[in-house]
Coordinates of C-alpha atoms in Angstrom, one line a residue:
X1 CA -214.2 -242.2 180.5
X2 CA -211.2 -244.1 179.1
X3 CA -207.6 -242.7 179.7
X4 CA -207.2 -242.0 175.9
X5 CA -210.1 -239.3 176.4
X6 CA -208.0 -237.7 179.5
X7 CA -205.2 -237.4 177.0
X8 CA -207.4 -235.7 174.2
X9 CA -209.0 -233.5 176.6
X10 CA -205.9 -232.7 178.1
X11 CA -204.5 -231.4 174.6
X12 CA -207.3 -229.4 173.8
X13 CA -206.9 -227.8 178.0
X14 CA -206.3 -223.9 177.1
X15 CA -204.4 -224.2 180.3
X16 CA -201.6 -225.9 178.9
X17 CA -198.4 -222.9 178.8
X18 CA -196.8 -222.8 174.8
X19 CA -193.6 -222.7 174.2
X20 CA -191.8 -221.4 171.0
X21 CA -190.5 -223.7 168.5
X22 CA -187.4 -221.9 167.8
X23 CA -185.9 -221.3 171.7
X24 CA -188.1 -223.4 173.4
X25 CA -189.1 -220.3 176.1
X26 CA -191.9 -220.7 177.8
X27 CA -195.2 -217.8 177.4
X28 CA -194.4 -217.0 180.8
X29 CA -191.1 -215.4 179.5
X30 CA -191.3 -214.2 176.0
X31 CA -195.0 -212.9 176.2
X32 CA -197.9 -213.4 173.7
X33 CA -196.7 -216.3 171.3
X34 CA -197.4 -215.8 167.5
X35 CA -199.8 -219.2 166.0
X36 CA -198.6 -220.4 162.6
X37 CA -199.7 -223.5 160.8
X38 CA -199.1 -227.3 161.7
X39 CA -199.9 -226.0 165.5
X40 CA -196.5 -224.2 165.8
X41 CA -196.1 -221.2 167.9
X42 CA -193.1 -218.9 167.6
X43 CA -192.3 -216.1 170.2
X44 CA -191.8 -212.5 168.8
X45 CA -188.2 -212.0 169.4
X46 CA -187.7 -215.2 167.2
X47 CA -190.2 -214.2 164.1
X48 CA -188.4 -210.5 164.5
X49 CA -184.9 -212.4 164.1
X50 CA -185.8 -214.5 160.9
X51 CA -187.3 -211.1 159.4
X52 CA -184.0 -209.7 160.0
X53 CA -182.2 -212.7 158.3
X54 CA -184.1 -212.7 155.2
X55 CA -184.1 -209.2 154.4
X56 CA -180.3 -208.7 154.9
X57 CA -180.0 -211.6 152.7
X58 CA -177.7 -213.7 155.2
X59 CA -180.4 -216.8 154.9
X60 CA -177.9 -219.3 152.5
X61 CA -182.0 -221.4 152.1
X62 CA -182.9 -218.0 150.1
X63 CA -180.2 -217.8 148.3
X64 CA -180.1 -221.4 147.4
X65 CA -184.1 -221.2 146.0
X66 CA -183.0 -217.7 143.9
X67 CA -184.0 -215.4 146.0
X68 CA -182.2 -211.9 146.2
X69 CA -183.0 -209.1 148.8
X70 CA -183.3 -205.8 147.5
X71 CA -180.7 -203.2 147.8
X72 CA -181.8 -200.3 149.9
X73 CA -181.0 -197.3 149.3
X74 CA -182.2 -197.0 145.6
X75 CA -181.0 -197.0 142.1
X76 CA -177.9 -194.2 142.8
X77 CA -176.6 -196.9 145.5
X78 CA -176.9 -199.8 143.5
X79 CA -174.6 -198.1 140.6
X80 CA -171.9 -196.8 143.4
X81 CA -171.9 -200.7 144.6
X82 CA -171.9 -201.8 140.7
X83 CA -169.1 -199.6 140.2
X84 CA -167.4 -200.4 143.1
X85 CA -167.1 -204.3 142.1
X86 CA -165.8 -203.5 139.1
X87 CA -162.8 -201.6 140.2
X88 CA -162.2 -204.3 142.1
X89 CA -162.2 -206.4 139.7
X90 CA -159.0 -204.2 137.9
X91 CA -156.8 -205.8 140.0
X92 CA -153.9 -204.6 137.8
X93 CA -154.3 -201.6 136.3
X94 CA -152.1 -200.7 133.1
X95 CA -150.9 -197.6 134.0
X96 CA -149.7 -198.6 136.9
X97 CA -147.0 -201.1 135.8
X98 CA -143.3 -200.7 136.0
X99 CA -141.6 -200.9 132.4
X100 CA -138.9 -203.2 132.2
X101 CA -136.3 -201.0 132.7
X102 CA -137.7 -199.9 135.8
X103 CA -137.9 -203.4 137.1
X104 CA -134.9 -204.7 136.5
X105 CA -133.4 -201.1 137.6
X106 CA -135.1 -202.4 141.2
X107 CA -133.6 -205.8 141.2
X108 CA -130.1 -204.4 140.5
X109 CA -130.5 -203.1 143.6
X110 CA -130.2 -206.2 145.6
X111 CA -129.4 -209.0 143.0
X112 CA -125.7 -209.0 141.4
X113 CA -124.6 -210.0 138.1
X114 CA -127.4 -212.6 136.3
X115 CA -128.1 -209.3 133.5
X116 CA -129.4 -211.6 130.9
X117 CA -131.8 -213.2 133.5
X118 CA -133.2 -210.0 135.2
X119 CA -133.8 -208.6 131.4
X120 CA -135.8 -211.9 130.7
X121 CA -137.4 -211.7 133.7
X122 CA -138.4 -208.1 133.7
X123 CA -139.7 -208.7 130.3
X124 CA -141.7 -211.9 130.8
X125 CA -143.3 -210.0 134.5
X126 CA -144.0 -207.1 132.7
X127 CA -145.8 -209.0 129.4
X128 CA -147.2 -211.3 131.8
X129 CA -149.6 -208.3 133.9
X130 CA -149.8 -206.3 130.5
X131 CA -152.0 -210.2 129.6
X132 CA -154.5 -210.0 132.4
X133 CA -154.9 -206.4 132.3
X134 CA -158.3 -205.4 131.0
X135 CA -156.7 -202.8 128.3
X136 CA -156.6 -204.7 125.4
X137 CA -157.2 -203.0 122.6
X138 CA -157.1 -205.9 119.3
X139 CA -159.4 -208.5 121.9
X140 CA -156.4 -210.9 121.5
X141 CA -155.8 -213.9 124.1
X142 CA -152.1 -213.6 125.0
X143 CA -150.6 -216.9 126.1
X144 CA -149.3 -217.1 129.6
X145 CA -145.5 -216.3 129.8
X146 CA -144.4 -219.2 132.1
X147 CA -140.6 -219.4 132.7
X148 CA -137.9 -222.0 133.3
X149 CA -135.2 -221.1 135.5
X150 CA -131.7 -223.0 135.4
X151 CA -128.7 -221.8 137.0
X152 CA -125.9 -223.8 139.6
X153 CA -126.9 -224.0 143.2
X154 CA -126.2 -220.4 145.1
X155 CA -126.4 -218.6 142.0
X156 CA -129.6 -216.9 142.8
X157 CA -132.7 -218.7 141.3
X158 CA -134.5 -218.1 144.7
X159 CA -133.8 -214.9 145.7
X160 CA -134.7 -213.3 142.8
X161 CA -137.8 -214.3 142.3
X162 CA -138.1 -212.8 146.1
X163 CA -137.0 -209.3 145.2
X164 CA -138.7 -209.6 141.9
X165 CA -142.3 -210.2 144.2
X166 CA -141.4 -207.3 146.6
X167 CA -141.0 -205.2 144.1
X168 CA -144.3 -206.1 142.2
X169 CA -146.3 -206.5 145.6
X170 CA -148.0 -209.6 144.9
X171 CA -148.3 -212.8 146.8
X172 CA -145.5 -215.6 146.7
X173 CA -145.7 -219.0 147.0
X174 CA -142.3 -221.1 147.3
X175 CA -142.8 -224.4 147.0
X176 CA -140.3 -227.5 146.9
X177 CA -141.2 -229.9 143.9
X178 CA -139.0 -232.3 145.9
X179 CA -142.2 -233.1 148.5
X180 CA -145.0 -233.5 145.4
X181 CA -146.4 -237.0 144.6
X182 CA -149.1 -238.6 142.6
X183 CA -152.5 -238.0 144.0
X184 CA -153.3 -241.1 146.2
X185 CA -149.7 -241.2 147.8
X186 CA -147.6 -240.4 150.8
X187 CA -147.1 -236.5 150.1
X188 CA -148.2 -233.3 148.8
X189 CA -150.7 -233.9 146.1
X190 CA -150.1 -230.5 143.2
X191 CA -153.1 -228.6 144.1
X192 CA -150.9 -227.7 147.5
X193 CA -149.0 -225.2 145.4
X194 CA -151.8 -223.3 145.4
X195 CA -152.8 -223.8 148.7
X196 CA -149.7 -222.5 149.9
X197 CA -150.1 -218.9 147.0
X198 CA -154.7 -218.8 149.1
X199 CA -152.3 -218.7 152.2
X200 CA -150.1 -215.9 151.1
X201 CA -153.0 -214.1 150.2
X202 CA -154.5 -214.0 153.0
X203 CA -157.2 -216.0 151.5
X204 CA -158.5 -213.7 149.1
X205 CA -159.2 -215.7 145.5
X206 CA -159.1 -212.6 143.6
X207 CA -155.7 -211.1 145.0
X208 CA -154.3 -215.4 144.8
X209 CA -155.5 -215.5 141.1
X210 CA -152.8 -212.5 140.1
X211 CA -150.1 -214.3 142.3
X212 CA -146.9 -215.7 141.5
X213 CA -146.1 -219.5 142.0
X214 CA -141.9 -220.2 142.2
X215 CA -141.8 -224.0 141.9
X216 CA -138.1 -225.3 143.0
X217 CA -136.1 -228.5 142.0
X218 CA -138.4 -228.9 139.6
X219 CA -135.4 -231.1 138.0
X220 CA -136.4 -233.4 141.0
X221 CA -139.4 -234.4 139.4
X222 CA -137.7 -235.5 135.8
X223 CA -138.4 -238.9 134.4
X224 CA -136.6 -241.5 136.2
X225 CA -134.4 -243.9 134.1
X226 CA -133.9 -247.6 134.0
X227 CA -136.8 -248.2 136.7
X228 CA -139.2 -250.6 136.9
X229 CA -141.4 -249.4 139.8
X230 CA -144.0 -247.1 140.1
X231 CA -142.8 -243.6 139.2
X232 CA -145.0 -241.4 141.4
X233 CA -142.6 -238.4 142.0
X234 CA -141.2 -238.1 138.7
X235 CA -143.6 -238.1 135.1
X236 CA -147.0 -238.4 136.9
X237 CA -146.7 -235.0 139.0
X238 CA -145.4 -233.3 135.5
X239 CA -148.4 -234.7 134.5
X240 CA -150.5 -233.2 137.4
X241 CA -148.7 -229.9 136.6
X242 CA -150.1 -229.5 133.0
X243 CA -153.1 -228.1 134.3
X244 CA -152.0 -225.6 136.7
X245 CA -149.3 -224.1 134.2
X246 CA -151.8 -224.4 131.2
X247 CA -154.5 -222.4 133.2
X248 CA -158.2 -224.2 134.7
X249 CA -160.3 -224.1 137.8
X250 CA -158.6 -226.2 140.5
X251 CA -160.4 -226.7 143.8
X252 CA -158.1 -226.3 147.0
X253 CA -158.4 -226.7 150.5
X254 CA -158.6 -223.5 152.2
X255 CA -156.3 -223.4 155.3
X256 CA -154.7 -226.7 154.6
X257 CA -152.2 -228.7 151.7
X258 CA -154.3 -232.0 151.8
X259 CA -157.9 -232.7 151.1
X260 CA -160.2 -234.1 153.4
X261 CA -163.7 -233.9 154.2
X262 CA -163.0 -231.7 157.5
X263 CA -161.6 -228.5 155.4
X264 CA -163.6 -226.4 153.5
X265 CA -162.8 -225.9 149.4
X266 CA -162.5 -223.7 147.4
X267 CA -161.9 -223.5 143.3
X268 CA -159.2 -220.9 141.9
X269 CA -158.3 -219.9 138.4
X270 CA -154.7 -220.6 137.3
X271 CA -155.4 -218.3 133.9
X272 CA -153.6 -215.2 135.4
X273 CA -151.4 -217.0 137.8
X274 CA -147.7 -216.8 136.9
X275 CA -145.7 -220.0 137.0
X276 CA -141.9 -219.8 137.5
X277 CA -139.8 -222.9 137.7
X278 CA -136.2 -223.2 138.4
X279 CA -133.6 -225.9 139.1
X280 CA -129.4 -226.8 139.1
X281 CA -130.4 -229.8 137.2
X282 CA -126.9 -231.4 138.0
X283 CA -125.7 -233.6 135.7
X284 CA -127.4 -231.4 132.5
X285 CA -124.0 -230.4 131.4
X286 CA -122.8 -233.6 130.9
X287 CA -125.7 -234.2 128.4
X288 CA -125.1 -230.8 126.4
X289 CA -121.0 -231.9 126.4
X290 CA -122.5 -235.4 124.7
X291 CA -124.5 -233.4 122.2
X292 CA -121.5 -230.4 121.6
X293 CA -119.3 -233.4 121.3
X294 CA -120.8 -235.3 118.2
X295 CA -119.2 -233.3 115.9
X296 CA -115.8 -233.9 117.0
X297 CA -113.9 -235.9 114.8
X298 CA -110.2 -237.1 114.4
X299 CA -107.8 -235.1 111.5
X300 CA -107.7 -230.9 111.2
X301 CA -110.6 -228.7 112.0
X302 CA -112.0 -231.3 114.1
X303 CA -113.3 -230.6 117.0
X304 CA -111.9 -231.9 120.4
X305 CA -113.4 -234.0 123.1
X306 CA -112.4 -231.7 125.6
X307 CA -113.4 -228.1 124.5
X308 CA -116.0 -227.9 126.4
X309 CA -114.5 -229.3 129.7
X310 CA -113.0 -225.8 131.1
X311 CA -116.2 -224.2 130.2
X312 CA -118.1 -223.3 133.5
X313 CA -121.1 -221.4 131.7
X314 CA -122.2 -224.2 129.2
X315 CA -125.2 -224.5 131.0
X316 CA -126.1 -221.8 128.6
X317 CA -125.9 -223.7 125.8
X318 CA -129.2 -225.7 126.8
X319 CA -132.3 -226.9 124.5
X320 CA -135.3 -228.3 124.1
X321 CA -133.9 -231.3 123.4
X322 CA -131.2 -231.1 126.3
X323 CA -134.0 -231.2 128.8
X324 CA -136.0 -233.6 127.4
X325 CA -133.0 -236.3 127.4
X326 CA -133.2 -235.0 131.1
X327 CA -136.8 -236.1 132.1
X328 CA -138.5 -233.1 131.5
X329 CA -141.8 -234.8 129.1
X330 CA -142.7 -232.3 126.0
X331 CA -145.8 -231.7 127.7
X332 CA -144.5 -229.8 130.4
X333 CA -141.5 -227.6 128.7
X334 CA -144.0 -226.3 126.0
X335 CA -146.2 -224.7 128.8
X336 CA -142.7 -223.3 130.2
X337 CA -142.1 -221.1 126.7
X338 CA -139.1 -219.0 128.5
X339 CA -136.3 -221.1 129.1
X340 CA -133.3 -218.9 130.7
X341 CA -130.1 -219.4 132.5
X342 CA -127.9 -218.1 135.6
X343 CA -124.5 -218.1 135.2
X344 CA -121.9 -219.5 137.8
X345 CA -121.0 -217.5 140.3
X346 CA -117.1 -215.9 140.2
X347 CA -114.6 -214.5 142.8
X348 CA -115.5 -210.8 141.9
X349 CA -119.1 -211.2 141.5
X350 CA -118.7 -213.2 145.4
X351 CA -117.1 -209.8 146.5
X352 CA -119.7 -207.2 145.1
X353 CA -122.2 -209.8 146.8
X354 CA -120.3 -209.5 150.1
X355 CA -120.8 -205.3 150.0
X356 CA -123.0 -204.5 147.2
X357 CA -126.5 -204.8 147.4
X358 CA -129.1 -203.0 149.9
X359 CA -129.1 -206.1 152.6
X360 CA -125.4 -207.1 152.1
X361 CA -124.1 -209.7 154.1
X362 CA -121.0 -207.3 155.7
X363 CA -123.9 -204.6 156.0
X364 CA -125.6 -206.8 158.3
X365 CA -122.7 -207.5 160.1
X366 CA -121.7 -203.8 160.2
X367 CA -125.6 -202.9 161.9
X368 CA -125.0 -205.2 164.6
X369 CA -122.0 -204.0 165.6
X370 CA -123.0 -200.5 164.9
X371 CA -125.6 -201.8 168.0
X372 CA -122.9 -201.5 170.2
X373 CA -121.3 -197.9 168.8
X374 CA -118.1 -200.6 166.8
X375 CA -117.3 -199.6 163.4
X376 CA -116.3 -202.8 161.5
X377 CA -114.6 -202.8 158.4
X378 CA -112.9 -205.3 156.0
X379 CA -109.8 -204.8 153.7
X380 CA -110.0 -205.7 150.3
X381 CA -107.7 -209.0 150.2
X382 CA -110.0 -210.3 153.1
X383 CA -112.8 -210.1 150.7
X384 CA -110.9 -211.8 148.0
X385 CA -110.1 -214.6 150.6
X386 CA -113.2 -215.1 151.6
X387 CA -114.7 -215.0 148.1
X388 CA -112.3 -217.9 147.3
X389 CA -113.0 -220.0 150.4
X390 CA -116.5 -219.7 149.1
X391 CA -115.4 -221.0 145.5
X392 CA -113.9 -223.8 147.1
X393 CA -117.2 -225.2 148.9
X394 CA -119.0 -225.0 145.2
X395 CA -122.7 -223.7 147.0
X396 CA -122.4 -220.4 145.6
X397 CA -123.3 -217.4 147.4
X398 CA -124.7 -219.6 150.4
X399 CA -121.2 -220.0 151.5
X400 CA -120.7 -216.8 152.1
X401 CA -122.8 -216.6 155.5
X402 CA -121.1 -219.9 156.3
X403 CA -117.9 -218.6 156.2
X404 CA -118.5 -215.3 158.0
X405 CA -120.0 -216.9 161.0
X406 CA -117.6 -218.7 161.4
X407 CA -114.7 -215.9 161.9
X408 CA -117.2 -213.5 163.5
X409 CA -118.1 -215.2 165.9
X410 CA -115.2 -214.7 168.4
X411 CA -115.8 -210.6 167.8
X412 CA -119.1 -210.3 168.4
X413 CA -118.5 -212.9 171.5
X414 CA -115.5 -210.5 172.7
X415 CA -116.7 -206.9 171.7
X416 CA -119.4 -206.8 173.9
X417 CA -116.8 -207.1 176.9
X418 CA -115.1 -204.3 176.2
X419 CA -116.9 -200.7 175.9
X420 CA -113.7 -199.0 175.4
X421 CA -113.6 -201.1 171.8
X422 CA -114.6 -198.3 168.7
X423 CA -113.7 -200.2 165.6
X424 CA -112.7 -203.8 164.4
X425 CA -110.7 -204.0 160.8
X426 CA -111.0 -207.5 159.2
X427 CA -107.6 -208.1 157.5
X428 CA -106.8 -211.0 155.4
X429 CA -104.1 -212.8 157.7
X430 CA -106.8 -213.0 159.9
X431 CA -109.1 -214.6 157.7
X432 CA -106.2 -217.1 156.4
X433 CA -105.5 -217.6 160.3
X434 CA -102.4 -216.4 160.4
X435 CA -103.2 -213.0 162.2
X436 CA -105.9 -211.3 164.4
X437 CA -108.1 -208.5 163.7
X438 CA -107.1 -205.1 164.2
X439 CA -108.8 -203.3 166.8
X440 CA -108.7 -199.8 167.7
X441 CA -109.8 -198.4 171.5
X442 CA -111.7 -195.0 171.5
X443 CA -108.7 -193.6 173.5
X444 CA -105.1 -194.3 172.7
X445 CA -104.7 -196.1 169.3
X446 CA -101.7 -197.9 169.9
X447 CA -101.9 -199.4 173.2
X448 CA -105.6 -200.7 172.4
X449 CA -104.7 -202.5 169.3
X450 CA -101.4 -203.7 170.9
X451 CA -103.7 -205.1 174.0
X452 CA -106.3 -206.5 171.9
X453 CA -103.8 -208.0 169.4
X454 CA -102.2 -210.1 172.3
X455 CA -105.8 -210.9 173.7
X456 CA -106.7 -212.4 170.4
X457 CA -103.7 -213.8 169.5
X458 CA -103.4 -216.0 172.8
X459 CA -106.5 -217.8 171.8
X460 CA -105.4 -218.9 168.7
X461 CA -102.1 -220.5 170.1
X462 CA -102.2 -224.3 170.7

């Protein structure tokens, strides 16, 4: 007998122990194995499992070839999970929506001045989730209600589109136009915006597709002039814009701002997704003086060269045309139909910001201290020094922080040290550096503040 009959015979030996195709167990282990086709044997913990898989409908093969498990529990189930997806689908529900009033009524609460600005956007918000509600009665598309924002730096731009999303409860994406380039280059291709909004959203499509996008320096991103290079920051990532503002299926990585074939994608509707951009656009108001200024002439009733130069709000005169000369291409500003501005920040709007809103800066100031059982308080002419200080630095209401940290800082260093210590008065000399603060001790009232006056006051000598 040759050896290739010991091998035949050998196969066909009922001796020889199976073992299951799936988890390769032995008979031994798994018991009586189960014979299917093509000489295949399969134990019966492994046939149970794939029974399991393809009636839950978990197999992604079955789904792939059309097939769909049916629904247990009968007809009466199937229309309480029908139903169900449909409410779910009612993301926003009419009823539910703040008027406009109401709105801005909430961002008064935190945001000061800027009345013209939190009208347009309460407006534009509250047009914009009327649009993608399913209540309309005349079956009319409604175009989206996009907005250009365009106010000095510190005036707010920012921070009210973060009050305006707390108050809404939707996701927010912040985004810096600054860091966008052309797809193919060093940076952050356009379809990160979105990325970041699937992030905020805890990566739920649905909840991303009624978010709110606030793209900043988008004046960053204007046509550059008198350049013969490439520009791939400038017109080609307006160009890579048009489609997010105008409204289409974008795929975007989920859990990452950059394609690659390690992160898995996903594709998400702009049609419902509201697009704010804002920007200082420095240098704009020397383009609307040049246009203001063409009509100046020499003899009586002409107008003079220099009528506009004192005027610190004539950012407000903007138009189309205004941002076009810019950079801004047509394209773009005709998918941004709301065009509004913030005014510049004054001395008395800088003091209601100091002590107005909810999360004031002095309130701040005034919990942490209250940490320690201090009362701190501030006299009016500190206020209006420190409100001119902050003029002076020309960041708006960011120089406000700046400035109080930097005279705070030897209080709350010093307070701690002292439990007797029950309340600190901010007075303008001190804020002008020629005086201390006044402090009063929880016992006698003269002799503390005349102890902590010379404690403070022989720090500040050379």
């Amino acid at each position: 007998m040759s050896k290739k009959d010991d091998v035949i015979d050998d196969v066909n030996n009922d001796n020889i122990e199976k073992i299951c195709y799936l988890c390769r167990r032995p008979e031994s282990k798994t018991g009586k194995m189960i014979e299917i086709p093509n000489n295949i044997t399969i134990c019966s913990d492994c046939m149970q499992r794939t029974f399991d898989t393809i009636s839950k409908g978990n197999n992604p093969y079955m789904k792939m070839m059309g097939f769909t498990p049916t629904k247990q529990g009968g007809p009466e189930k199937a229309k309480k999970e029908k139903k169900k997806e449909e409410e779910e689908e009612l993301v926003f529900d009419r009823e539910k929506l703040s008027a406009p009033h109401e709105i801005k009524g909430g961002l008064d609460e935190y945001v000061i001045g800027q009345e013209e600005a939190k009208i347009v956007v309460s407006v534009a918000v509250y047009n914009h989730y009327k649009r993608i509600s399913s209540k309309n009665p005349l079956n009319v598309d409604i175009d989206k209600s996009n907005m250009l924002m365009i106010g000095p730096t510190g005036s707010g731009k920012t921070y009210l589109v973060k009050t305006l999303s707390k108050l809404l409860d939707v996701p927010l994406a912040i985004t810096d136009a600054t860091s966008l380039t052309e797809a193919g280059y060093i940076g952050d291709d356009v379809e990160s915006v979105l990325s970041k909004l699937l992030q905020a959203a805890g990566n739920d499509v649905k909840k991303a597709e009624h978010g709110i996008v606030f793209i900043d320096e988008i004046d960053k991103i204007a046509k550059k002039q008198n350049t013969n290079s490439r520009d791939v920051s400038g017109e080609s990532v307006q160009q890579g814009l048009l489609q997010l503002l105008e409204g289409s299926d974008v795929e975007v990585p989920v859990g990452a701002t950059s394609k690659n074939a390690m992160v898995p994608m996903t594709t998400i509707n702009t049609k419902n997704i509201l697009f704010i951009c804002g920007g200082a656009f420095p240098d704009l108001d020397k383009i609307i003086k040049a246009r203001l200024n063409k009509q100046s002439s020499i003899g009586f009733k002409a107008d003079l060269k220099d009528k506009h130069d004192d005027d610190t709000n004539i950012i407000q005169k903007v138009t189309v045309e205004d941002l076009r000369e810019y950079g801004l291409i047509p394209e773009i500003i005709g998918r941004l139909p709301i065009v509004f501005t913030l005014e510049a920040l004054t001395r008395d709007m800088l003091v209601e910001i100091l002590l107005e809103p909810k999360n004031a800066i002095l309130r701040q100031y005034q919990s942490l201290l209250a940490m320690d059982e201090v009362d701190l308080e501030f006299t009016q002419e500190a206020l209006k020094v420190i409100a001119e200080k902050a003029l002076e630095k020309k960041t708006g209401a960011r120089a406000l922080r700046a400035i109080l940290e930097e005279f705070m800082l030897e209080i709350m260093y010093e307070i701690p040290k002292d439990d007797n210590i029950g309340k600190v008065t901010i007075t303008k000399e001190y804020i002008e550096g020629n005086g201390v603060p006044l402090i009063q001790m929880r016992g006698s009232k003269s002799q503390g503040q005349i102890s902590a006056e010379k404690k403070l006051s022989s720090k500040n000598q050379p």
